[in-house]
Structure formats: structure tokens, C-alpha cells
Short mmCIF file of C-alpha atoms in Angstrom, two decimals:
data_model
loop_
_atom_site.label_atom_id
_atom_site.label_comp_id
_atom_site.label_asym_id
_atom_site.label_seq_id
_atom_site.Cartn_x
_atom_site.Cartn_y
_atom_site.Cartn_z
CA UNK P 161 116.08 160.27 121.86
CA UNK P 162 112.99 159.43 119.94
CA UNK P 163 113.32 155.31 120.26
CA UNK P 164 110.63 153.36 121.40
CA UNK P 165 110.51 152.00 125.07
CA UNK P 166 109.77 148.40 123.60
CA UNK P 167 108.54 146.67 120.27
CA UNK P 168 106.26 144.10 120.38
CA UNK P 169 106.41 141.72 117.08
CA UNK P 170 105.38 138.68 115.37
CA UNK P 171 106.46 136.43 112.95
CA UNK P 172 110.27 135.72 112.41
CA UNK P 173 112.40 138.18 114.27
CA UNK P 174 115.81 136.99 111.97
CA UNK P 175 114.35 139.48 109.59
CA UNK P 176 115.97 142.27 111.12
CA UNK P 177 119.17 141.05 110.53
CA UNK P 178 118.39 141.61 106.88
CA UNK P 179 119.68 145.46 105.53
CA UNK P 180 116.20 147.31 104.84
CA UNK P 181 114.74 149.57 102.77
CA UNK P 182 111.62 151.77 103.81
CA UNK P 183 109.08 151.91 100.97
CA UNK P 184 106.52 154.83 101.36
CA UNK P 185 103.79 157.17 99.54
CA UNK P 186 100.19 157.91 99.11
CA UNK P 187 97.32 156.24 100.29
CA UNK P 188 95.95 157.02 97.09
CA UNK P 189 98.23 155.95 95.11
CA UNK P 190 98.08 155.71 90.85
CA UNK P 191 98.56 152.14 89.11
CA UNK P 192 101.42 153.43 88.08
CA UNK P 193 102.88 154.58 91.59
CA UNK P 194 101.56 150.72 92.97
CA UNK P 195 103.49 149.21 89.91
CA UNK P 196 106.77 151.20 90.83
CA UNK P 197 106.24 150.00 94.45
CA UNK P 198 105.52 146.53 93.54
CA UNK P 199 108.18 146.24 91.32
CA UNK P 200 110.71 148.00 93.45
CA UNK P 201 110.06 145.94 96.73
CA UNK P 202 110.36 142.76 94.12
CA UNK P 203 113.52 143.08 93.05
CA UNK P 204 114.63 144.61 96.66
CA UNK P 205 113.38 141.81 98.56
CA UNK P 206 114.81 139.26 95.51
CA UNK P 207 118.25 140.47 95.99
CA UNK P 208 118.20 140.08 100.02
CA UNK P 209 116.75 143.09 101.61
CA UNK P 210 113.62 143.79 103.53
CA UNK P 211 111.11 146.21 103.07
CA UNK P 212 110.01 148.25 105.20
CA UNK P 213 106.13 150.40 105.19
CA UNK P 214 103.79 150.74 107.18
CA UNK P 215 100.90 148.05 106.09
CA UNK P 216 98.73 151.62 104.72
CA UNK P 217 96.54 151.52 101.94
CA UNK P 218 98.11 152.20 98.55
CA UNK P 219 101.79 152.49 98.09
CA UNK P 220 102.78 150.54 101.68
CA UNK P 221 100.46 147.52 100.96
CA UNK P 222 102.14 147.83 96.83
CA UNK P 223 105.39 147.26 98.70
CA UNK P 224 104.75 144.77 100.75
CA UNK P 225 102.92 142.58 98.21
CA UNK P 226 106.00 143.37 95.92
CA UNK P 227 108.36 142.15 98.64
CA UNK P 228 106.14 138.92 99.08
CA UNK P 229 105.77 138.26 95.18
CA UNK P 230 109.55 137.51 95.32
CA UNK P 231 108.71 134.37 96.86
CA UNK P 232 112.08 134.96 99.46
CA UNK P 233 111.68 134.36 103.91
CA UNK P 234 112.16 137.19 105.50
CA UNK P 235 110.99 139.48 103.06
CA UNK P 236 109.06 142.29 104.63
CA UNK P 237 107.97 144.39 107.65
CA UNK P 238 105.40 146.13 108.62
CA UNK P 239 105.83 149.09 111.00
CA UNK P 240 101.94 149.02 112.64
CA UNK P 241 99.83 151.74 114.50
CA UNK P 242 97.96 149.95 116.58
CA UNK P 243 98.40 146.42 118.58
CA UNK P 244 99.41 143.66 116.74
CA UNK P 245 96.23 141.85 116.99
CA UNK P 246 94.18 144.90 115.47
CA UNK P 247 95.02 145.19 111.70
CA UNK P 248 94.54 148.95 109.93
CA UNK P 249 92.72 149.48 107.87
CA UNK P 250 90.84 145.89 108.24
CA UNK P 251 90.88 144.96 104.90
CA UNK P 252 94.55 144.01 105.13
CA UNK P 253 94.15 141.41 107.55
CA UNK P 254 94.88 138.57 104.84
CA UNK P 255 97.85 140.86 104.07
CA UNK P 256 99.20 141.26 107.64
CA UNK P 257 99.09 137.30 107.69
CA UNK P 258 101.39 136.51 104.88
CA UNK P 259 103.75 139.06 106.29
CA UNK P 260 103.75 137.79 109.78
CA UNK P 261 103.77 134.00 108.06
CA UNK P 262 106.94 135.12 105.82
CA UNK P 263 108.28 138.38 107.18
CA UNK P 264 107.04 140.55 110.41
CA UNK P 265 104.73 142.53 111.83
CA UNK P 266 106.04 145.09 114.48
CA UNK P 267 104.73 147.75 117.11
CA UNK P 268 105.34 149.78 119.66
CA UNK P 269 101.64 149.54 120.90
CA UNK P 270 100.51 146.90 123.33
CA UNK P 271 97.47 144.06 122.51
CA UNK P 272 94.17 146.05 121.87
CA UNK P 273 95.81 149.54 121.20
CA UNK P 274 93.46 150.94 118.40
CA UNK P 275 94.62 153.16 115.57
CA UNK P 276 94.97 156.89 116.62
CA UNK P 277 95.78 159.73 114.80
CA UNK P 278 99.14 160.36 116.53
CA UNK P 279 100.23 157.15 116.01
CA UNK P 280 100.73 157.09 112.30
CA UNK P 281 103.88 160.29 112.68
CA UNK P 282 105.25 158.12 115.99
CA UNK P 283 105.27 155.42 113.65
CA UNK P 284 106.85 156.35 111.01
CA UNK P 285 109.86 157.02 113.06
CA UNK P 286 110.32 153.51 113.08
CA UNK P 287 110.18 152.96 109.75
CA UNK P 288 112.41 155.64 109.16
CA UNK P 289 115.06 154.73 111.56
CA UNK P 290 114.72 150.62 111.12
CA UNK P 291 116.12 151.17 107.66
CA UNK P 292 119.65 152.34 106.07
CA UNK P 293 117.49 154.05 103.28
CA UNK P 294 113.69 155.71 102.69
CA UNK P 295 112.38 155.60 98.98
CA UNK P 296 109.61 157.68 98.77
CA UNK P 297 107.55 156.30 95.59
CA UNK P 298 104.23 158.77 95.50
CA UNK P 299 103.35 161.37 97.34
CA UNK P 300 101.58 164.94 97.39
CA UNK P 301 103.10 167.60 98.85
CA UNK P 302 101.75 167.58 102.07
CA UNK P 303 101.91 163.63 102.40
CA UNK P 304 103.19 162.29 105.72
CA UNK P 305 105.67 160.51 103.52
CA UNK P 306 107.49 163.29 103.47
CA UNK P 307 107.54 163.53 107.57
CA UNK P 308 108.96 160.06 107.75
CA UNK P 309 111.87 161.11 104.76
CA UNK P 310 112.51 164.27 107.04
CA UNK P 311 112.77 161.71 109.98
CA UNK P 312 115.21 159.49 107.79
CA UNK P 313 117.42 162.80 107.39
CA UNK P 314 117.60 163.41 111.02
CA UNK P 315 119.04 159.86 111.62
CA UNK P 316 121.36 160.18 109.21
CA UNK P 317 119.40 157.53 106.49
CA UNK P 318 119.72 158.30 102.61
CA UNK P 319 115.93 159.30 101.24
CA UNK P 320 115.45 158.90 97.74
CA UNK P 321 112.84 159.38 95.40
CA UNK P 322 110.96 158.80 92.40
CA UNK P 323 110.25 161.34 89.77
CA UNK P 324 106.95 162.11 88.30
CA UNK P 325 104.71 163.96 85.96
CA UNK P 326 104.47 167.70 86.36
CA UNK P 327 101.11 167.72 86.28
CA UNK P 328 100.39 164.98 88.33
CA UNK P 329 99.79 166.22 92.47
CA UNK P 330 101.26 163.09 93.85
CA UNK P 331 104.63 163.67 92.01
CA UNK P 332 104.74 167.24 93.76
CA UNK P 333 106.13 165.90 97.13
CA UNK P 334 108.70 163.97 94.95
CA UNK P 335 109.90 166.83 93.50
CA UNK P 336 109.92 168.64 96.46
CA UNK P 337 112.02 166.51 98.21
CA UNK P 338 114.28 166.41 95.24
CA UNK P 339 115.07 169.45 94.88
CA UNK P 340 115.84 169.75 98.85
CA UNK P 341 118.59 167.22 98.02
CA UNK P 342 116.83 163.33 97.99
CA UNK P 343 118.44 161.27 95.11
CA UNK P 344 116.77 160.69 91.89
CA UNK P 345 116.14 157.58 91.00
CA UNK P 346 114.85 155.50 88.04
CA UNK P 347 115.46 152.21 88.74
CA UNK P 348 116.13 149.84 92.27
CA UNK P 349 119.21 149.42 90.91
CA UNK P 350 119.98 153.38 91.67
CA UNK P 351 119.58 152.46 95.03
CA UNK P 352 121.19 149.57 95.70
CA UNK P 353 124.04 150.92 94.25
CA UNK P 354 123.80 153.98 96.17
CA UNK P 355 123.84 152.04 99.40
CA UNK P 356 126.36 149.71 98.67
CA UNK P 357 128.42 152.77 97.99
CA UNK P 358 128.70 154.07 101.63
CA UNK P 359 129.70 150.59 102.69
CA UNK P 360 126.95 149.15 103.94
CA UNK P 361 127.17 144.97 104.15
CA UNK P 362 126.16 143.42 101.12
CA UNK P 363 122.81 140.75 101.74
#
């Protein structure tokens, strides 16, 4: 009911054939929460999937330079919130690049459709649904990460997430969603194997 009327994209459209995993989290994300993201989206993208974020600062651009590290076409995508030939925040223009020259860059926005604040919950619907599971890496407990695993668990998607310290506020929305039922997990393997299980095709 929620679908967008039309996406506009570029870069290589065969990507969506690819099964996909949404990566999310924090803006302001730890080295350690970019490291799990890096390395996650690495062995993800290694092993056939795509990853899916949303081209943000901290743990989306992790992912998608983890998905890109892997050195695989057809890596990564990023979900956008504004037209595809306005890159936010700026400074990942070299970023949105590589993805578009290796993976691609979607939206639901036309050409010269600026970032609003409304745009980043619409889209990370898309994120959400374009994927058959949502790992949520970092986040606090008010993060919109944890609007786009709520999305994932109205369309039916497995959310999963990674545990953290107790004193650390961006584990708190990790926990949270833990303890509301997302699966624990420790290693991409977890996943995989988790996905696999309820018969989705193998890459």
C-alpha cells in the first residue's frame, strides 16, 4: 500500500536480481560499529548478496564501502532521499560514484528533488522492503533505524541485530529491538544461515 509510484535509478539495474540485505544504524556511529558494518557488508557482498542502506553518514556509508571492498559487480545499493543527481550529505559524492559505477543508486524522487526531512522515513521503506532481511548494526534508542526494522516487520522481512555494550547509548536500540524479538547475531554467518533457512534462493 506503501510502494512507490516509480523509482528512478542509475548504474546497473541486474543488481536487483541479487537477494539483499539492508545494512542500517547511526549516523554517529563508533569505529567499532563502522568495522562491524564494513566487515559485515564484505563478506555479504563476497558471498553474492547486495547491500542495501541508505548512502547516510556513519554506519550506511561503513556498509556500502564494505560491500565495495569485496571487489564483486553488483555489490551495493543505495536507497537515496533526494534526486539522483543531488548526493546527501555532499561529501559522499565520490562514494555515490563507485556505487553507481559498480552497484546502484535508486530513488523515488525526480532530478533536482533536494533532501527533506520526510524523505529520510519514506525512504527507508524502500530499504526495508527491497530486502529479504534488515541488520541493524548501531543504533540509539530513538534512531530511525529502528523505524525502518519496524517497517521490515510489517512486510514480513527478518530484522536482526547486533549486540552491544550496556553502557554504550548506541547499543540501547539494539537491545531494544532484541528483546522485542530481532535475532541476535554475532557473526554474517548468523544471518546467512538464518535466511537460507526459510528457503530463500541461494546467490
Amino acid at each position: 500500500h506503501d510502494a512507490p509510484f516509480l523509482l528512478y535509478y542509475a548504474g546497473h539495474i541486474e543488481t536487483l536480481e541479487k537477494p539483499k540485505i539492508a545494512m542500517v544504524g547511526s549516523r554517529h556511529s563508533t569505529a567499532g560499529g563502522n568495522d562491524n558494518a564494513r566487515s559485515f557488508a564484505r563478506y555479504f557482498a563476497a558471498k553474492g548478496w547486495a547491500v542495501v542502506s541508505g548512502l547516510a553518514y556513519g554506519i550506511d556509508k561503513a556498509a556500502h564501502d564494505g560491500a565495495l571492498a569485496a571487489g564483486v559487480a553488483n555489490s551495493t545499493i543505495a536507497v537515496m532521499a533526494t534526486g539522483l543527481d543531488i548526493v546527501y550529505p555532499g561529501e559522499h559524492i565520490d562514494l555515490a560514484v563507485r556505487i553507481r559505477d559498480s552497484g546502484l543508486l535508486l530513488s523515488e524522487y525526480g532530478i533536482g528533488v533536494q533532501a527533506n526531512t520526510y524523505h529520510f522515513p519514506q525512504r527507508n521503506r524502500i530499504v526495508a522492503g527491497l530486502s529479504q532481511g534488515v541488520l541493524v548494526v548501531e543504533a540509539a534508542r530513538r534512531s530511525g533505524s529502528l523505524i525502518t526494522a519496524k517497517q521490515a516487520l510489517e512486510y514480513s522481512r527478518e530484522v536482526f541485530a547486533i549486540p552491544g555494550s550496556i553502557h554504550s547509548p548506541l547499543a540501547r536500540g539494539c537491545h531494544q529491538l532484541i528483546r522485542e524479538g530481532a535475532k541476535l547475531v554475532e557473526k554474517a554467518a548468523d544471518i546467512e544461515e538464518e535466511l537460507l533457512a526459510i528457503n530463500l534462493p541461494k546467490p
